[in-house]
Coordinates of C-alpha atoms in Angstrom, one line a residue:
X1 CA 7.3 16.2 15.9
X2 CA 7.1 19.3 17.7
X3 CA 7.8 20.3 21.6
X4 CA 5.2 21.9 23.4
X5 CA 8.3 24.1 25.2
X6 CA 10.6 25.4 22.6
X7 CA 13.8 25.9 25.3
X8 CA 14.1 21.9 26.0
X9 CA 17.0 20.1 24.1
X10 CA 15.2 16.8 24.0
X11 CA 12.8 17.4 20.9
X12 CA 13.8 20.5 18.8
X13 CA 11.2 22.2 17.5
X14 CA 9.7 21.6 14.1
X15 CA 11.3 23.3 10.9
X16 CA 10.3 23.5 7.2
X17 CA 12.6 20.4 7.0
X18 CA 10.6 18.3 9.0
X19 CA 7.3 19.4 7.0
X20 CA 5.8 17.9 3.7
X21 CA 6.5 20.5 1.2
X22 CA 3.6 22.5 -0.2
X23 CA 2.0 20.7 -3.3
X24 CA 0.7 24.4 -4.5
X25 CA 4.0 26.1 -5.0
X26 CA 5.9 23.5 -7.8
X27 CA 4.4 20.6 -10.3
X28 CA 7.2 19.1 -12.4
X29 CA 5.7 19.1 -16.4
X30 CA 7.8 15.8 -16.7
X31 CA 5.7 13.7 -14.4
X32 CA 2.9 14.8 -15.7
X33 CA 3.7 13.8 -19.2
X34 CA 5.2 10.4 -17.7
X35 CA 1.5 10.2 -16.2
X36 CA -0.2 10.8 -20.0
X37 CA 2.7 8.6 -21.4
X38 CA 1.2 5.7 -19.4
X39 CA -2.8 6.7 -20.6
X40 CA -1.6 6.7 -23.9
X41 CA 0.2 3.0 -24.0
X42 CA -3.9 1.9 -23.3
X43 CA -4.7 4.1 -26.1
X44 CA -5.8 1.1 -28.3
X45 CA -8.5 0.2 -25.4
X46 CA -9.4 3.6 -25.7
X47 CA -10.3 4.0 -29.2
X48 CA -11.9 0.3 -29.8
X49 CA -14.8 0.8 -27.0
X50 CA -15.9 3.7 -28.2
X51 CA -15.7 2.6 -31.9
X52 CA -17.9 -0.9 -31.0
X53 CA -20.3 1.0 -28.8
X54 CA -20.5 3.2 -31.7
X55 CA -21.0 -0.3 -34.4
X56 CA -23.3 -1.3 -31.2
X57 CA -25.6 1.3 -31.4
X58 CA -26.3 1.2 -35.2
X59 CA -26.7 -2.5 -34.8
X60 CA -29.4 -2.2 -32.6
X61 CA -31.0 0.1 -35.4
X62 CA -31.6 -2.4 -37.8
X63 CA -34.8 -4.7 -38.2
X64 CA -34.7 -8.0 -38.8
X65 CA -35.8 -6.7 -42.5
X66 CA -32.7 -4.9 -42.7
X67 CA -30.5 -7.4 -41.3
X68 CA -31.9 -10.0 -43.9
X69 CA -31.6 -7.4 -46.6
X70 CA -28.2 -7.3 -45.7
X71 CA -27.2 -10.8 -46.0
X72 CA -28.9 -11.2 -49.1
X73 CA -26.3 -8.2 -50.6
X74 CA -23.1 -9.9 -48.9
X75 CA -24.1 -13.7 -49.9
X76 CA -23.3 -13.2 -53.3
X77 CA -19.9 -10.7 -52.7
X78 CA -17.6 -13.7 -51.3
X79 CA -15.0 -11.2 -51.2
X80 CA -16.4 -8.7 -49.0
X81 CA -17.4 -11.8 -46.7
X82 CA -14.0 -12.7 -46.7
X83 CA -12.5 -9.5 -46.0
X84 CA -14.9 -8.8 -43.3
X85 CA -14.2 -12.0 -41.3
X86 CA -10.6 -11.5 -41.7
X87 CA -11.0 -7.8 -40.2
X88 CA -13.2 -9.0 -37.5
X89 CA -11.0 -12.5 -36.5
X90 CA -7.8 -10.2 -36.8
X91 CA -8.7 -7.1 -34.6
X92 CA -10.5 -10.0 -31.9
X93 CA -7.0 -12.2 -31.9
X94 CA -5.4 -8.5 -31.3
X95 CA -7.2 -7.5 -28.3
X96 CA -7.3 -11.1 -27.3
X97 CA -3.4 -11.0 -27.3
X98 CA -2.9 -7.1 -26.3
X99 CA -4.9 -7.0 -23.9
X100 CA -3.7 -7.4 -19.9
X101 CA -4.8 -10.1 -17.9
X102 CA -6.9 -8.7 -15.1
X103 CA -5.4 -9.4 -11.7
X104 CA -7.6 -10.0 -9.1
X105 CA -7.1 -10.4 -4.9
X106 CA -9.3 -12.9 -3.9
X107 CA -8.9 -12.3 -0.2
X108 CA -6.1 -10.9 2.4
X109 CA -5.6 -11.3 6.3
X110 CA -3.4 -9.5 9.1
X111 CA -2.0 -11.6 11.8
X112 CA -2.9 -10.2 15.1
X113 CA -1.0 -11.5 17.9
X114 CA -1.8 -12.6 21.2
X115 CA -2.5 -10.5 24.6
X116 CA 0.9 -12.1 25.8
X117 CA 2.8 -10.0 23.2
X118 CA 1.2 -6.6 24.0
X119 CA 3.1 -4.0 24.8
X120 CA 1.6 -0.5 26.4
X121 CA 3.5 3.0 26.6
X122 CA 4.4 2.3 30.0
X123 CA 5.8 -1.4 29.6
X124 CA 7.7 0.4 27.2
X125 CA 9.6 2.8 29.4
X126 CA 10.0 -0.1 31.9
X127 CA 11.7 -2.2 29.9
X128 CA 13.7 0.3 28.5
X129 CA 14.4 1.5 31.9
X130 CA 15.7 -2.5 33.0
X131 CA 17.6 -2.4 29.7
X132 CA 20.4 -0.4 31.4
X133 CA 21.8 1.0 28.3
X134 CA 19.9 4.1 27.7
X135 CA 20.7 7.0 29.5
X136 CA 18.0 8.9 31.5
X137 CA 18.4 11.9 29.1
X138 CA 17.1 9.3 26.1
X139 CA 14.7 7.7 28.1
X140 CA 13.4 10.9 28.6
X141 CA 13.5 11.5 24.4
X142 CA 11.6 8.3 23.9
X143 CA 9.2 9.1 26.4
X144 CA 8.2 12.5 24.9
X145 CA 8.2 11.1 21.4
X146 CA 6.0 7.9 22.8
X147 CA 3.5 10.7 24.1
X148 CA 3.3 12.4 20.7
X149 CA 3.4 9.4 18.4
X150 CA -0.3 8.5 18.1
X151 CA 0.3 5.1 19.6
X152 CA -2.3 3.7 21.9
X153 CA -1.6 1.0 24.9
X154 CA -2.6 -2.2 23.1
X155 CA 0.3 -2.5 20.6
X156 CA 2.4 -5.4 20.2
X157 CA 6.0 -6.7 20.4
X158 CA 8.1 -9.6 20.3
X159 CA 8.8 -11.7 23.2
X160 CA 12.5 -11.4 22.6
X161 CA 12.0 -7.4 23.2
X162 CA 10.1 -7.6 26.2
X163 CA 11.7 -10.3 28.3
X164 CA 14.4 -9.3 30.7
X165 CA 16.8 -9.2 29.5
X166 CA 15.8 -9.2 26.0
X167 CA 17.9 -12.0 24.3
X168 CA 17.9 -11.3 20.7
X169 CA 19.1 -14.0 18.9
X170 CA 18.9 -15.4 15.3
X171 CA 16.5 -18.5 16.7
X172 CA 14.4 -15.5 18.5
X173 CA 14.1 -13.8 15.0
X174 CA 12.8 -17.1 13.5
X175 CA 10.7 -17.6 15.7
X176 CA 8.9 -14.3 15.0
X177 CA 8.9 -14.6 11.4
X178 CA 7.3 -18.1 11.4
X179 CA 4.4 -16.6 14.1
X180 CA 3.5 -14.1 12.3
X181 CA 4.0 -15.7 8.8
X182 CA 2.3 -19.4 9.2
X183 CA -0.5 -16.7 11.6
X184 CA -1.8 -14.7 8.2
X185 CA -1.3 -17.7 6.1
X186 CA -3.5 -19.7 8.3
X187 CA -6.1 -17.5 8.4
X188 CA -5.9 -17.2 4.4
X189 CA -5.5 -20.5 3.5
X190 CA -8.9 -21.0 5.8
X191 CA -10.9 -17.9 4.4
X192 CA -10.6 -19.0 0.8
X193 CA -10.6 -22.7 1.0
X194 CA -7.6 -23.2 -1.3
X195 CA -4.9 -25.6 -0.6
X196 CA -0.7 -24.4 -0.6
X197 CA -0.2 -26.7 -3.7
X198 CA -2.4 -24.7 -5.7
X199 CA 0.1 -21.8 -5.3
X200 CA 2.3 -20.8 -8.3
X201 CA 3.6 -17.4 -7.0
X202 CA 5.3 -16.7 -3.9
X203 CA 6.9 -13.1 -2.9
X204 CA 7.6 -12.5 0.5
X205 CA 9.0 -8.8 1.4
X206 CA 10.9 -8.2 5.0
X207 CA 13.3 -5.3 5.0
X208 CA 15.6 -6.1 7.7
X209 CA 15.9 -9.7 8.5
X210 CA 17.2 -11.9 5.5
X211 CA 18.4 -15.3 6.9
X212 CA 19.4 -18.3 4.7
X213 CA 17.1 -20.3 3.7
X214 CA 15.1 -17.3 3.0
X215 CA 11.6 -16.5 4.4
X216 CA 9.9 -17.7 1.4
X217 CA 11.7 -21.0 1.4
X218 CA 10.5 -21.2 5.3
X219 CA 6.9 -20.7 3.7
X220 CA 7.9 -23.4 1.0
X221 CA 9.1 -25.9 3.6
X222 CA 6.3 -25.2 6.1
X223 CA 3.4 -25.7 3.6
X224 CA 5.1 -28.1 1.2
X225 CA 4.5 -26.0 -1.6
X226 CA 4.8 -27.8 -5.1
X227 CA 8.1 -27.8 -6.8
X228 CA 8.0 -25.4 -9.4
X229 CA 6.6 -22.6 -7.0
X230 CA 8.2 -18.8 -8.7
X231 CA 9.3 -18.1 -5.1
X232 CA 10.9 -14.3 -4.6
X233 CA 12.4 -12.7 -1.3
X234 CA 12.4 -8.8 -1.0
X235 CA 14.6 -6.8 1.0
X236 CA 16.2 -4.0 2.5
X237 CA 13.2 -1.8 0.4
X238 CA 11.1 -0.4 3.2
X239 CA 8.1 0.0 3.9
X240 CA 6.8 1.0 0.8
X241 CA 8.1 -3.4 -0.1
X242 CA 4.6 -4.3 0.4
X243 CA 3.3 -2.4 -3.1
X244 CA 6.5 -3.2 -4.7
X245 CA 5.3 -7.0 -4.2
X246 CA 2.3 -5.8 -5.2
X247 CA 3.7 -5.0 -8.7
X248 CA 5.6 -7.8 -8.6
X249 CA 3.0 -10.2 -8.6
X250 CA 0.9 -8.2 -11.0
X251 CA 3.8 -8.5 -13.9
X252 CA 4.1 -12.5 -13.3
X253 CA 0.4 -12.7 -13.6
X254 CA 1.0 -10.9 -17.0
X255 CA 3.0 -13.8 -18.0
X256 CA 1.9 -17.1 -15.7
X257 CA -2.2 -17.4 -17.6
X258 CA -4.4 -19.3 -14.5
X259 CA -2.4 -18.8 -11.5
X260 CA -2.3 -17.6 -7.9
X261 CA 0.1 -15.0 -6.7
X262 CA 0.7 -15.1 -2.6
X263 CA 2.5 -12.0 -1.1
X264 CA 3.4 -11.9 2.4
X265 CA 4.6 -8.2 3.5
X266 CA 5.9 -8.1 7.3
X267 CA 8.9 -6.6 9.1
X268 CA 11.2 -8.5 12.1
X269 CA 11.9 -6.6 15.3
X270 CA 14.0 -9.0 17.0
X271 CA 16.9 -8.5 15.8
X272 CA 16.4 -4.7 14.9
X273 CA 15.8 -3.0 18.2
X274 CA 18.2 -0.2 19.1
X275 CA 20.3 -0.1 22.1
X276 CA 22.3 2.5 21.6
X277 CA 21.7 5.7 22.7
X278 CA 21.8 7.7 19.0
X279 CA 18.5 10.0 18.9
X280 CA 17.8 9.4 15.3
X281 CA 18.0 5.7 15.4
X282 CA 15.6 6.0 18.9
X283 CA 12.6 7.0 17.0
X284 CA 12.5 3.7 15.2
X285 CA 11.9 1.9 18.8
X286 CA 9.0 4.0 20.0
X287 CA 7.1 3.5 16.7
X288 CA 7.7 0.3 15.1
X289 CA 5.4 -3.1 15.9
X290 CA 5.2 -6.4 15.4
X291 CA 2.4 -7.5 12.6
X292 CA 2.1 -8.7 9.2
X293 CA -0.6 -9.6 6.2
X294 CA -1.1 -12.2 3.7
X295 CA -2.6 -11.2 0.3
X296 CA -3.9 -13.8 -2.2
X297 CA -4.1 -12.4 -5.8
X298 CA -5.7 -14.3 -8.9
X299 CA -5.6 -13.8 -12.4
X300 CA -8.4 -16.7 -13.1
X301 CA -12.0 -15.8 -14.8
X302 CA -14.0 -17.7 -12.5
X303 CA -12.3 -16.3 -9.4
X304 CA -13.8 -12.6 -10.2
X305 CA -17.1 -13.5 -8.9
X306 CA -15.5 -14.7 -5.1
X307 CA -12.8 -11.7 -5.1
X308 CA -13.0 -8.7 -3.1
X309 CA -11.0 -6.3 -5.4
X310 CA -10.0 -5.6 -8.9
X311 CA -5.9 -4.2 -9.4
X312 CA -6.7 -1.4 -11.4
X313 CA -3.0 0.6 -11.5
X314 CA 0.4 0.5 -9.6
X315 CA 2.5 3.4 -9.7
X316 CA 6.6 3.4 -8.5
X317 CA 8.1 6.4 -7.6
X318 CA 12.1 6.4 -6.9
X319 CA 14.0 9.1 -5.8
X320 CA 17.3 7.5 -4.8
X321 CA 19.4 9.1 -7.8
X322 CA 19.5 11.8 -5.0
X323 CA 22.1 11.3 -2.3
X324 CA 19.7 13.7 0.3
X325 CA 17.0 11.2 -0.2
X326 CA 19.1 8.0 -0.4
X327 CA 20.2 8.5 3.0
X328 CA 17.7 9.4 5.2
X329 CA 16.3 6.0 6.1
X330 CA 19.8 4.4 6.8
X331 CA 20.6 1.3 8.3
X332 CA 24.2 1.5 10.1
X333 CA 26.3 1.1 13.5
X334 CA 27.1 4.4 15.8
X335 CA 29.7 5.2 17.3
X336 CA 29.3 2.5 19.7
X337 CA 29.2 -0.4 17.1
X338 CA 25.5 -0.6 17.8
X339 CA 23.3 -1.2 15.4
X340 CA 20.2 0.8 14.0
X341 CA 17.9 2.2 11.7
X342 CA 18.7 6.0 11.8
X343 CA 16.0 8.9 10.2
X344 CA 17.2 12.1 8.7
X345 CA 16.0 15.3 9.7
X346 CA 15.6 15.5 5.9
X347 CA 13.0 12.8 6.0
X348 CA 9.8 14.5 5.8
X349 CA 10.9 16.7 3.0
X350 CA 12.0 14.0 1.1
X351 CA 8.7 11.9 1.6
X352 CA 6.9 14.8 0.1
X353 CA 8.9 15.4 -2.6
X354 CA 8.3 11.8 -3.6
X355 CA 4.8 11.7 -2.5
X356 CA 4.8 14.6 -5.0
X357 CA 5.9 13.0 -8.1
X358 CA 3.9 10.3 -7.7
X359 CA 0.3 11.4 -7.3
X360 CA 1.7 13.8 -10.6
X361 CA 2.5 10.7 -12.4
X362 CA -1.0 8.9 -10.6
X363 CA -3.3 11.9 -11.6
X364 CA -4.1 11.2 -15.5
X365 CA -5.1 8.0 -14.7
X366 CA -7.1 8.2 -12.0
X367 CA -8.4 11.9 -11.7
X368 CA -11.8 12.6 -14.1
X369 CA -11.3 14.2 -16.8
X370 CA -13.1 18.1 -15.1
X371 CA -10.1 17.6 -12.7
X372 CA -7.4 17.2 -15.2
X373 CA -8.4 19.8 -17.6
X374 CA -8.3 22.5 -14.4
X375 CA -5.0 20.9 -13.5
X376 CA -3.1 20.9 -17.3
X377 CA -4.8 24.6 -17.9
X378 CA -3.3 25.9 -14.6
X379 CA 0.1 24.3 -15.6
X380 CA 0.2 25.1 -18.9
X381 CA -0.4 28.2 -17.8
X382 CA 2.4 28.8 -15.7
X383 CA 5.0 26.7 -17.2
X384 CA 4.2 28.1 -21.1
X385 CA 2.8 31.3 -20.9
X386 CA 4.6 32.3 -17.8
X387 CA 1.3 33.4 -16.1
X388 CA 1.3 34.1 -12.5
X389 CA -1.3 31.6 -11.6
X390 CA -1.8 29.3 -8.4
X391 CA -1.0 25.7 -9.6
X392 CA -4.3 23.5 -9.2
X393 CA -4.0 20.6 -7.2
X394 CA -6.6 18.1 -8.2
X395 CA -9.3 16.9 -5.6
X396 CA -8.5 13.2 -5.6
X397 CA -11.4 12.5 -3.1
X398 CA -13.0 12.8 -6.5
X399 CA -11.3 9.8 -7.7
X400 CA -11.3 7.6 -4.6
X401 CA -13.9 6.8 -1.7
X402 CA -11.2 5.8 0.7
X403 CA -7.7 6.3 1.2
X404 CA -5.0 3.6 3.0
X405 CA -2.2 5.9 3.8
X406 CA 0.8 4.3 5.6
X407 CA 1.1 4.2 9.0
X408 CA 4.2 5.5 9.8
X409 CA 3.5 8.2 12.2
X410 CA 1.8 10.7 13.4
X411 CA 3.7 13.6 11.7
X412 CA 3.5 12.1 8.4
X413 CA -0.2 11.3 8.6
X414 CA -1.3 15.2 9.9
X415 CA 0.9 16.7 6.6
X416 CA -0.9 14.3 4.3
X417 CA -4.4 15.0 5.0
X418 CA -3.3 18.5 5.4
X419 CA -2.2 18.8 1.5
X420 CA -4.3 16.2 0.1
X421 CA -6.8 18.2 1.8
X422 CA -8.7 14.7 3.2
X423 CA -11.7 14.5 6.0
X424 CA -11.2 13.0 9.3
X425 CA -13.3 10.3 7.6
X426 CA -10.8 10.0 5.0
X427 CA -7.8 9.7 7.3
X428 CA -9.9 7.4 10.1
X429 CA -8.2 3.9 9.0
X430 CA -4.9 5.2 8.6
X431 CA -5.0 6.5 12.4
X432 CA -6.7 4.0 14.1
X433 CA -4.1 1.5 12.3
X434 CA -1.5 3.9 14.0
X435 CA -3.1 3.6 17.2
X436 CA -4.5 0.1 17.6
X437 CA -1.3 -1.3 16.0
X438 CA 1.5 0.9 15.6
X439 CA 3.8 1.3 12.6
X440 CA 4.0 -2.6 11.1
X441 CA 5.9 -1.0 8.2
X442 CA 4.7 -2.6 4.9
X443 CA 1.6 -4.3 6.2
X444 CA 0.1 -1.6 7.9
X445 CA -1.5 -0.7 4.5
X446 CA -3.8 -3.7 4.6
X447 CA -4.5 -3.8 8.7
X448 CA -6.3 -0.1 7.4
X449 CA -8.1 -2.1 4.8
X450 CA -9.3 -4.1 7.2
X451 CA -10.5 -1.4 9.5
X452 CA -12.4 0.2 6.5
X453 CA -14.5 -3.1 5.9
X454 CA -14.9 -3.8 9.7
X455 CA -16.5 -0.3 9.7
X456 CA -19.3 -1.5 6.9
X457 CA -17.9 1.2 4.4
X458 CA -16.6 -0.5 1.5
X459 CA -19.1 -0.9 -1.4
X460 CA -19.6 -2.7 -4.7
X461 CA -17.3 -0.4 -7.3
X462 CA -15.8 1.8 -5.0
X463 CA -12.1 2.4 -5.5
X464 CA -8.8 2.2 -2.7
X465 CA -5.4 4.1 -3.3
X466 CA -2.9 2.6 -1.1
X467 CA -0.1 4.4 -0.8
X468 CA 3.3 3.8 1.2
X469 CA 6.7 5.5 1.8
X470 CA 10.1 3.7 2.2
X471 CA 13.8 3.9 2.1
X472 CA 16.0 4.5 -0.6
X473 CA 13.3 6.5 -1.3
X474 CA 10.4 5.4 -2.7
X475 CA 6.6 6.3 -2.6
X476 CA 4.6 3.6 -4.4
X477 CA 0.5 3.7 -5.3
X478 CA -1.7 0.9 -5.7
X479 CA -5.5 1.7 -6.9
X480 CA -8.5 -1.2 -6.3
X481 CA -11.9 -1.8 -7.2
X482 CA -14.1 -3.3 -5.0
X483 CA -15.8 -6.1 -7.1
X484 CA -18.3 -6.7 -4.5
X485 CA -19.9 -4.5 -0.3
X486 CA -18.3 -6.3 1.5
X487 CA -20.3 -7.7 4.5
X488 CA -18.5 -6.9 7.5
X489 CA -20.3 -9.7 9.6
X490 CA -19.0 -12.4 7.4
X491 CA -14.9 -11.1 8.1
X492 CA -12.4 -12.6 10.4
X493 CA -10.2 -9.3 10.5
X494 CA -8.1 -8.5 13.5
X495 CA -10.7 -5.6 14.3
X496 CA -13.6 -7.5 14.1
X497 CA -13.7 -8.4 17.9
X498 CA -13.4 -4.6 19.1
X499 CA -14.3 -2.6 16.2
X500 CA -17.4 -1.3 17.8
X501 CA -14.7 0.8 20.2
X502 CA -13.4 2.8 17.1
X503 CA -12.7 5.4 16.4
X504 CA -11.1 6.8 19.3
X505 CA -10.2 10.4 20.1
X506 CA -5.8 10.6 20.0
X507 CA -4.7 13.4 21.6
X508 CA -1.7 15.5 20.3
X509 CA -0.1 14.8 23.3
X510 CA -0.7 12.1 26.1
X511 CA 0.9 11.6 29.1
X512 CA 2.7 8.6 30.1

């Protein structure tokens, strides 16, 4: 974040460090040929269509002269019979048995609070200010990153946070986890008429609060899922945990034939709020909220013609082999013994370095191919023949109508549309997420699907990249299809009630 006055000591001003690094000056060749390496393992798919719309289309040649012709000449040739039922029940078991199972999500929700838990800028610096245990020259910092974050006044926290004193405490953090948990679920289990004992899969993802029993046995217990449930609980992976459970559930759907998959992605602030008075671990407090999302995912026939979206690709990017991008989302005690979530300066370089691997790895399956000839002719280009050419960076708004970019700030958001080169448009979900709800870390992904559908925009076969950043690090894709237009007057989203007031105008900087 940058400070409008470049003399005060509170914010310094912005560096390369704290920018996304420029897509145009490097493309490393091995993530692009990870990228073709995961085309070509479908490369069976991609020479059998072509070869039966090729058998199609001189089928639908023949008269019914011909085709009787044709029987008459194999009737009597039992061997070629044979040999051609054997080809044609051996290359159907193979694509029967090769092929994945398609993995469909039937229906998600995002638990919206109530108005007792909202929290505006200026409760914020009041309650800070009763806290006692910030000093006036951080209350000052949190201020002027408050103004700059993108945050708007009707955000939400936990009640633990805002009473005073807060009183943190393990039953507090409970307590949160099961409201906003058994909130989404709720609402799920009611959107798609299907009971908890018809649930085989269950993977829960909270970074920072682990108890024992886990979440997902809270979820178990609570619902009285059946016995044999596949129950996982993620942690300590960041924002980017919601995708990861993504992937997750895709791979047991791989293996698990007629089953639902439930993912619940949410983060606890009760026990994670700062009180220290170490700047890095500061900026956590002024931008993360309370929220969470429930995502129901299918891989059953009948349920494609009720499901919103199609999984079409996941894509997992980890960078933590390197010790500068291991450490700059850090979870540790200062000085003081306190307790926090401290950012690296480093982190926006490392998020774009990641970032950049990815949509490398992303772009020969998604991009068409115009795009990805322009893009392997620049590279080859400059990586074989040493030419001193530009490197082309694809236009992926050819290869998606709408974009779910996490959340997670301001800064982050302005550098992504910046090199993706996205519209206003393109980046309007992402910011209004920012600034209805703040940063719920790995839900916040599907509070902007919800705003895109609210809006009316989502139509039968358009397709989503979600995309989210976390610690360790990792930048993780997920691509849908939209199976169906979704009719925004038939959803029970947490925008629908006030979705008519968006979008809004967020300064670069307001006031407090």
């Amino acid at each position: 974040m940058s400070e409008s006055n470049p003399n005060t000591p509170l914010i310094p001003p912005s560096s390369s460090a704290r920018k996304l690094p420029d897509f145009t000056k490097s493309v490393k060749l091995k993530y692009v040929k990870l990228g073709y390496h995961y085309l070509i393992t479908h490369g069976m798919y991609l020479f059998l269509s072509p070869l039966i719309l090729l058998i199609a289309a001189q089928l639908s040649t023949f008269s019914l002269q011909d085709l009787h012709d044709l029987w008459e000449n194999l009737k009597f040739n039992l061997i070629s019979v044979i040999l051609c039922s054997v080809l044609l029940v051996f290359l159907s078991t193979l694509y029967v048995l090769t092929r994945p199972r398609p993995v469909y999500l039937v229906d998600f929700s995002c638990y919206k609070p109530d108005d007792a838990r909202k929290c505006t800028r200026q409760i914020f610096m009041d309650r800070s200010k009763l806290i006692g245990t910030f000093n006036e020259e951080n209350l000052e910092f949190q201020r002027k990153i408050l103004e700059r974050s993108g945050l708007g006044e009707s955000t939400y926290l936990p009640e633990a946070v805002l009473n005073v004193p807060p009183n943190p405490s393990m039953a507090e953090a409970r307590k949160e986890a099961e409201m906003v948990m058994f909130g989404a679920l709720d609402q799920l289990f009611e959107k798609t008429n299907l009971k908890p004992k018809d649930i085989g899969i269950l993977i829960v993802n909270c970074s920072l609060f682990n108890p024992t029993p886990s979440l997902s046995a809270m979820v178990i217990n609570h619902y009285k899922l059946r016995g044999n449930i596949i129950s996982y609980n993620l942690g300590g992976m960041g924002c980017s945990a919601g995708l990861i459970s993504i992937d997750l559930a895709k791979d047991l759907l791989q293996v698990h034939p007629n089953s639902y998959a439930l993912v619940i992605s949410m983060e606890n602030i009760t026990l994670n709020w700062y009180f220290g008075n170490e700047r890095s671990m500061l900026v956590s407090n002024c931008l993360f909220r309370l929220g969470g999302a429930a995502i129901l995912l299918s891989n059953k026939w009948p349920d494609r013609q009720r499901s919103k979206y199609r999984l079409v690709h996941t894509v997992r990017t980890h960078k933590g082999s390197d010790d500068k991008c291991f450490g700059c989302v850090t979870q540790k005690e200062d000085s003081n013994g306190k307790i926090g979530v401290s950012l690296s300066k480093d982190l926006m370089a490392v998020a774009g370095d990641a970032l950049k691997t990815n949509i490398t790895t992303l772009g020969p399956l998604v991009l068409p191919m115009s795009e990805q000839l322009l893009f392997l002719a620049a590279l080859v280009g400059k990586k074989v023949f040493k030419m001193k050419v530009k490197p082309y960076i694809p236009d992926f708004k050819l290869a998606f109508e709408h974009f779910c970019i996490h959340a997670g700030g301001r800064a982050v958001l302005d550098e992504l549309e910046k090199n993706l080169q996205l519209s206003d448009w393109h980046m309007e979900p992402s910011r209004m997420t920012l600034y209805r709800f703040g940063n719920t870390s790995s839900s916040s992904l599907w509070y902007e699907l919800a705003y895109t559908e609210a809006k009316g925009r989502m139509k039968k076969g358009d397709r989503i990249w979600q995309i989210a950043f976390g610690s360790g690090f990792k930048c993780n894709s997920a691509i849908w299809k939209a199976l169906r237009t979704v009719n925004p007057a038939k959803e029970r989203g947490p925008w629908m009630d006030e979705i008519h007031w968006f979008p809004v105008e967020v300064p670069k900087v307001s006031t407090i």
